[in-house]
């Protein structure tokens, strides 16, 4: 029921009730963490193109503009639509690719970034070896968020977050830094945004995006905004 859903989104997540009632779709695959909202006023023939606009949205959120990966946490609002008076020009062939281009351009102007998987590392070691662990974590963009001394024993239990991409060879580096005394155990914890701008050349996030594009065999540079403009 859309009214009950709108009330839940407003109460629990602070969303505007009017907007929450006009959610057209979730994406990708109709169930994802992205919203398509109708925020337009008095547009003619809008219901005719709703399905095509939604199909473009599903496509755009399944393959984002930067590295053709699944999108997350994107709200796309349809603010205004100008449609051709002739019904033959309002088919899927015209609407779907246009909608997709608009979504891509909107995402690129909304400061997008990449989410990377983060491991929770559970490390036990003697108290005199903790310095080496902090050193290894710092060089790998990780950080310790909890330190616990086991009562009656010299063992310290550290809990730290470390990006999965930096975890290759982590155990070996840890053993080398602590003389073989540290025992790490890694498990997936959460996703976190990479703290740099993917559209600025030379940043960590930009390097990751270009690496993904090279691996997938698509054009090496992130598409510029003017690629999504209609050229007559």
Short mmCIF file of N, CA and C in Angstrom, two decimals, residues 44-147:
data_model
loop_
_atom_site.label_atom_id
_atom_site.label_comp_id
_atom_site.label_asym_id
_atom_site.label_seq_id
_atom_site.Cartn_x
_atom_site.Cartn_y
_atom_site.Cartn_z
N UNK A 44 1.34 16.25 -19.71
CA UNK A 44 0.40 15.46 -20.52
C UNK A 44 1.05 14.15 -20.96
N UNK A 45 0.23 13.14 -21.14
CA UNK A 45 0.63 11.83 -21.66
C UNK A 45 1.70 11.13 -20.79
N UNK A 46 1.87 11.56 -19.52
CA UNK A 46 2.97 11.02 -18.70
C UNK A 46 2.80 9.52 -18.45
N UNK A 47 1.55 9.09 -18.21
CA UNK A 47 1.33 7.67 -17.91
C UNK A 47 1.68 6.76 -19.08
N UNK A 48 1.59 7.32 -20.31
CA UNK A 48 1.93 6.52 -21.49
C UNK A 48 3.40 6.12 -21.50
N UNK A 49 4.26 7.00 -20.99
CA UNK A 49 5.70 6.72 -21.09
C UNK A 49 6.27 6.17 -19.78
N UNK A 50 5.41 5.98 -18.77
CA UNK A 50 5.89 5.56 -17.44
C UNK A 50 6.73 4.28 -17.51
N UNK A 51 6.25 3.28 -18.25
CA UNK A 51 6.96 2.00 -18.33
C UNK A 51 8.33 2.15 -19.00
N UNK A 52 8.38 2.99 -20.04
CA UNK A 52 9.65 3.16 -20.76
C UNK A 52 10.66 3.91 -19.88
N UNK A 53 10.17 4.92 -19.15
CA UNK A 53 11.03 5.69 -18.25
C UNK A 53 11.57 4.75 -17.16
N UNK A 54 10.70 3.89 -16.67
CA UNK A 54 11.10 2.92 -15.63
C UNK A 54 12.14 1.93 -16.17
N UNK A 55 11.95 1.47 -17.42
CA UNK A 55 12.92 0.53 -18.01
C UNK A 55 14.30 1.19 -18.11
N UNK A 56 14.31 2.48 -18.52
CA UNK A 56 15.58 3.21 -18.60
C UNK A 56 16.23 3.34 -17.24
N UNK A 57 15.39 3.52 -16.21
CA UNK A 57 15.88 3.64 -14.83
C UNK A 57 16.50 2.33 -14.35
N UNK A 58 15.83 1.20 -14.64
CA UNK A 58 16.37 -0.11 -14.25
C UNK A 58 17.73 -0.35 -14.90
N UNK A 59 17.82 0.02 -16.16
CA UNK A 59 19.07 -0.16 -16.92
C UNK A 59 20.17 0.73 -16.35
N UNK A 60 19.83 1.99 -16.08
CA UNK A 60 20.83 2.95 -15.61
C UNK A 60 21.35 2.60 -14.22
N UNK A 61 20.47 2.06 -13.35
CA UNK A 61 20.92 1.74 -11.99
C UNK A 61 21.65 0.39 -11.94
N UNK A 62 21.42 -0.45 -12.94
CA UNK A 62 22.14 -1.74 -12.99
C UNK A 62 23.55 -1.54 -13.54
N UNK A 63 23.69 -0.60 -14.48
CA UNK A 63 25.00 -0.29 -15.06
C UNK A 63 25.20 1.21 -15.00
N UNK A 64 25.88 1.68 -13.94
CA UNK A 64 26.06 3.12 -13.74
C UNK A 64 26.98 3.75 -14.77
N UNK A 65 27.07 5.09 -14.78
CA UNK A 65 27.82 5.79 -15.82
C UNK A 65 29.34 5.68 -15.70
N UNK A 66 29.86 5.48 -14.48
CA UNK A 66 31.32 5.54 -14.31
C UNK A 66 32.01 4.24 -14.67
N UNK A 67 31.50 3.12 -14.14
CA UNK A 67 32.21 1.87 -14.40
C UNK A 67 31.25 0.72 -14.71
N UNK A 68 30.01 1.07 -15.08
CA UNK A 68 28.99 0.06 -15.43
C UNK A 68 28.77 -0.95 -14.30
N UNK A 69 28.81 -0.43 -13.06
CA UNK A 69 28.52 -1.28 -11.90
C UNK A 69 27.15 -0.91 -11.34
N UNK A 70 26.63 -1.73 -10.45
CA UNK A 70 25.31 -1.49 -9.85
C UNK A 70 25.36 -0.22 -9.00
N UNK A 71 24.31 0.60 -9.09
CA UNK A 71 24.25 1.86 -8.32
C UNK A 71 23.54 1.63 -6.99
N UNK A 72 23.82 2.53 -6.05
CA UNK A 72 23.20 2.43 -4.73
C UNK A 72 22.96 3.85 -4.21
N UNK A 73 21.84 4.01 -3.48
CA UNK A 73 21.57 5.30 -2.82
C UNK A 73 21.35 6.43 -3.81
N UNK A 74 20.66 6.13 -4.92
CA UNK A 74 20.37 7.15 -5.94
C UNK A 74 18.87 7.43 -5.96
N UNK A 75 18.51 8.71 -5.85
CA UNK A 75 17.09 9.10 -6.04
C UNK A 75 17.02 9.93 -7.31
N UNK A 76 16.26 9.46 -8.28
CA UNK A 76 16.09 10.21 -9.53
C UNK A 76 14.68 10.79 -9.56
N UNK A 77 14.59 12.10 -9.66
CA UNK A 77 13.29 12.77 -9.69
C UNK A 77 12.96 13.21 -11.11
N UNK A 78 11.80 12.82 -11.61
CA UNK A 78 11.34 13.31 -12.92
C UNK A 78 10.68 14.67 -12.66
N UNK A 79 11.37 15.76 -13.03
CA UNK A 79 10.87 17.09 -12.70
C UNK A 79 9.96 17.65 -13.80
N UNK A 80 10.32 17.44 -15.04
CA UNK A 80 9.50 17.98 -16.13
C UNK A 80 9.74 17.16 -17.39
N UNK A 81 8.69 16.98 -18.17
CA UNK A 81 8.80 16.23 -19.42
C UNK A 81 8.05 17.00 -20.50
N UNK A 82 8.68 17.15 -21.67
CA UNK A 82 7.98 17.73 -22.81
C UNK A 82 7.87 16.64 -23.86
N UNK A 83 6.66 16.24 -24.17
CA UNK A 83 6.45 15.10 -25.07
C UNK A 83 5.88 15.55 -26.41
N UNK A 84 6.20 14.77 -27.43
CA UNK A 84 5.68 15.04 -28.77
C UNK A 84 4.19 14.78 -28.79
N UNK A 85 3.46 15.62 -29.50
CA UNK A 85 1.99 15.46 -29.55
C UNK A 85 1.58 14.19 -30.29
N UNK A 86 2.43 13.73 -31.21
CA UNK A 86 2.12 12.55 -32.02
C UNK A 86 2.53 11.29 -31.26
N UNK A 87 1.60 10.38 -31.06
CA UNK A 87 1.85 9.18 -30.24
C UNK A 87 2.97 8.31 -30.80
N UNK A 88 3.19 8.34 -32.10
CA UNK A 88 4.21 7.47 -32.69
C UNK A 88 5.63 7.86 -32.24
N UNK A 89 5.78 9.12 -31.78
CA UNK A 89 7.09 9.58 -31.31
C UNK A 89 7.25 9.43 -29.80
N UNK A 90 6.34 8.69 -29.19
CA UNK A 90 6.45 8.48 -27.74
C UNK A 90 6.65 7.00 -27.42
N UNK A 91 7.24 6.26 -28.34
CA UNK A 91 7.44 4.82 -28.14
C UNK A 91 8.70 4.54 -27.33
N UNK A 92 8.90 3.25 -27.02
CA UNK A 92 10.07 2.85 -26.23
C UNK A 92 11.38 3.22 -26.92
N UNK A 93 11.40 3.14 -28.25
CA UNK A 93 12.62 3.44 -28.99
C UNK A 93 13.09 4.86 -28.80
N UNK A 94 12.15 5.79 -28.57
CA UNK A 94 12.54 7.20 -28.35
C UNK A 94 12.77 7.48 -26.86
N UNK A 95 11.87 6.97 -26.01
CA UNK A 95 11.87 7.37 -24.60
C UNK A 95 12.97 6.69 -23.80
N UNK A 96 13.14 5.37 -23.99
CA UNK A 96 14.04 4.60 -23.13
C UNK A 96 15.50 5.09 -23.21
N UNK A 97 16.09 5.21 -24.43
CA UNK A 97 17.49 5.67 -24.47
C UNK A 97 17.64 7.11 -23.97
N UNK A 98 16.63 7.94 -24.24
CA UNK A 98 16.68 9.34 -23.78
C UNK A 98 16.67 9.39 -22.26
N UNK A 99 15.76 8.62 -21.65
CA UNK A 99 15.67 8.60 -20.18
C UNK A 99 16.99 8.13 -19.58
N UNK A 100 17.57 7.11 -20.19
CA UNK A 100 18.82 6.57 -19.66
C UNK A 100 19.94 7.61 -19.73
N UNK A 101 20.00 8.34 -20.84
CA UNK A 101 21.03 9.39 -20.97
C UNK A 101 20.84 10.47 -19.91
N UNK A 102 19.58 10.84 -19.67
CA UNK A 102 19.29 11.87 -18.65
C UNK A 102 19.73 11.38 -17.27
N UNK A 103 19.45 10.11 -16.96
CA UNK A 103 19.83 9.55 -15.66
C UNK A 103 21.35 9.58 -15.49
N UNK A 104 22.08 9.16 -16.53
CA UNK A 104 23.53 9.13 -16.46
C UNK A 104 24.10 10.53 -16.22
N UNK A 105 23.59 11.52 -16.98
CA UNK A 105 24.08 12.89 -16.82
C UNK A 105 23.77 13.39 -15.41
N UNK A 106 22.58 13.06 -14.89
CA UNK A 106 22.19 13.50 -13.54
C UNK A 106 23.11 12.89 -12.49
N UNK A 107 23.43 11.61 -12.65
CA UNK A 107 24.31 10.95 -11.67
C UNK A 107 25.70 11.57 -11.68
N UNK A 108 26.21 11.87 -12.89
CA UNK A 108 27.57 12.43 -12.99
C UNK A 108 27.65 13.84 -12.39
N UNK A 109 26.53 14.57 -12.39
CA UNK A 109 26.56 15.93 -11.82
C UNK A 109 26.30 15.91 -10.31
N UNK A 110 25.99 14.74 -9.75
CA UNK A 110 25.63 14.67 -8.32
C UNK A 110 26.78 14.15 -7.47
N UNK A 111 28.03 14.46 -7.83
CA UNK A 111 29.24 14.00 -7.13
C UNK A 111 29.17 12.52 -6.75
N UNK A 112 29.20 11.63 -7.75
CA UNK A 112 29.15 10.20 -7.43
C UNK A 112 30.49 9.72 -6.87
N UNK A 113 30.47 8.58 -6.20
CA UNK A 113 31.73 7.96 -5.76
C UNK A 113 31.54 6.45 -5.79
N UNK A 114 32.59 5.72 -5.48
CA UNK A 114 32.50 4.26 -5.46
C UNK A 114 32.39 3.78 -4.02
N UNK A 115 31.69 2.67 -3.84
CA UNK A 115 31.66 2.01 -2.53
C UNK A 115 32.59 0.81 -2.60
N UNK A 116 33.43 0.67 -1.58
CA UNK A 116 34.33 -0.49 -1.56
C UNK A 116 33.98 -1.38 -0.36
N UNK A 117 34.18 -2.70 -0.50
CA UNK A 117 33.90 -3.60 0.62
C UNK A 117 34.97 -3.46 1.71
N UNK A 118 34.53 -3.52 2.97
CA UNK A 118 35.44 -3.37 4.11
C UNK A 118 35.41 -4.64 4.95
N UNK A 119 36.60 -5.13 5.31
CA UNK A 119 36.72 -6.29 6.20
C UNK A 119 36.76 -5.82 7.66
N UNK A 120 36.18 -6.63 8.54
CA UNK A 120 36.41 -6.46 9.97
C UNK A 120 37.53 -7.43 10.34
N UNK A 121 38.66 -6.89 10.79
CA UNK A 121 39.81 -7.74 11.15
C UNK A 121 39.85 -7.88 12.66
N UNK A 122 39.83 -9.12 13.11
CA UNK A 122 39.91 -9.44 14.55
C UNK A 122 41.33 -9.93 14.81
N UNK A 123 42.12 -9.16 15.54
CA UNK A 123 43.54 -9.50 15.70
C UNK A 123 43.86 -9.74 17.17
N UNK A 124 44.48 -10.89 17.48
CA UNK A 124 44.95 -11.13 18.85
C UNK A 124 46.48 -11.14 18.84
N UNK A 125 47.07 -10.47 19.80
CA UNK A 125 48.53 -10.43 19.88
C UNK A 125 48.95 -10.04 21.30
N UNK A 126 50.22 -10.30 21.66
CA UNK A 126 50.72 -9.83 22.96
C UNK A 126 50.78 -8.31 22.99
N UNK A 127 50.73 -7.75 24.21
CA UNK A 127 50.66 -6.30 24.37
C UNK A 127 51.84 -5.56 23.74
N UNK A 128 53.01 -6.20 23.77
CA UNK A 128 54.20 -5.48 23.28
C UNK A 128 54.29 -5.43 21.75
N UNK A 129 53.33 -6.08 21.05
CA UNK A 129 53.40 -6.11 19.57
C UNK A 129 52.39 -5.19 18.89
N UNK A 130 51.63 -4.45 19.68
CA UNK A 130 50.55 -3.65 19.06
C UNK A 130 51.07 -2.55 18.14
N UNK A 131 52.25 -2.01 18.42
CA UNK A 131 52.80 -0.93 17.60
C UNK A 131 52.94 -1.32 16.14
N UNK A 132 53.45 -2.54 15.91
CA UNK A 132 53.62 -3.04 14.54
C UNK A 132 52.31 -3.16 13.81
N UNK A 133 51.25 -3.58 14.55
CA UNK A 133 49.93 -3.75 13.93
C UNK A 133 49.39 -2.40 13.46
N UNK A 134 49.48 -1.38 14.33
CA UNK A 134 49.01 -0.04 13.95
C UNK A 134 49.73 0.45 12.70
N UNK A 135 51.06 0.18 12.64
CA UNK A 135 51.85 0.61 11.48
C UNK A 135 51.36 -0.03 10.19
N UNK A 136 51.13 -1.36 10.22
CA UNK A 136 50.68 -2.08 9.02
C UNK A 136 49.29 -1.58 8.58
N UNK A 137 48.40 -1.39 9.56
CA UNK A 137 47.04 -0.93 9.22
C UNK A 137 47.07 0.46 8.59
N UNK A 138 47.90 1.36 9.12
CA UNK A 138 47.95 2.72 8.60
C UNK A 138 48.40 2.73 7.14
N UNK A 139 49.38 1.91 6.80
CA UNK A 139 49.86 1.90 5.41
C UNK A 139 48.81 1.30 4.46
N UNK A 140 47.84 0.57 5.01
CA UNK A 140 46.82 -0.08 4.16
C UNK A 140 45.44 0.57 4.31
N UNK A 141 45.40 1.81 4.69
CA UNK A 141 44.14 2.59 4.83
C UNK A 141 43.17 1.97 5.84
N UNK A 142 43.72 1.22 6.79
CA UNK A 142 42.86 0.62 7.82
C UNK A 142 42.95 1.41 9.12
N UNK A 143 42.05 1.14 10.07
CA UNK A 143 42.16 1.79 11.38
C UNK A 143 41.55 0.89 12.47
N UNK A 144 42.14 0.98 13.65
CA UNK A 144 41.66 0.21 14.81
C UNK A 144 40.54 1.01 15.48
N UNK A 145 39.42 0.35 15.78
CA UNK A 145 38.33 1.07 16.45
C UNK A 145 38.02 0.51 17.84
N UNK A 146 38.67 -0.61 18.22
CA UNK A 146 38.46 -1.15 19.57
C UNK A 146 39.68 -1.94 20.01
N UNK A 147 40.04 -1.76 21.25
CA UNK A 147 41.19 -2.49 21.81
C UNK A 147 40.77 -3.02 23.16
#
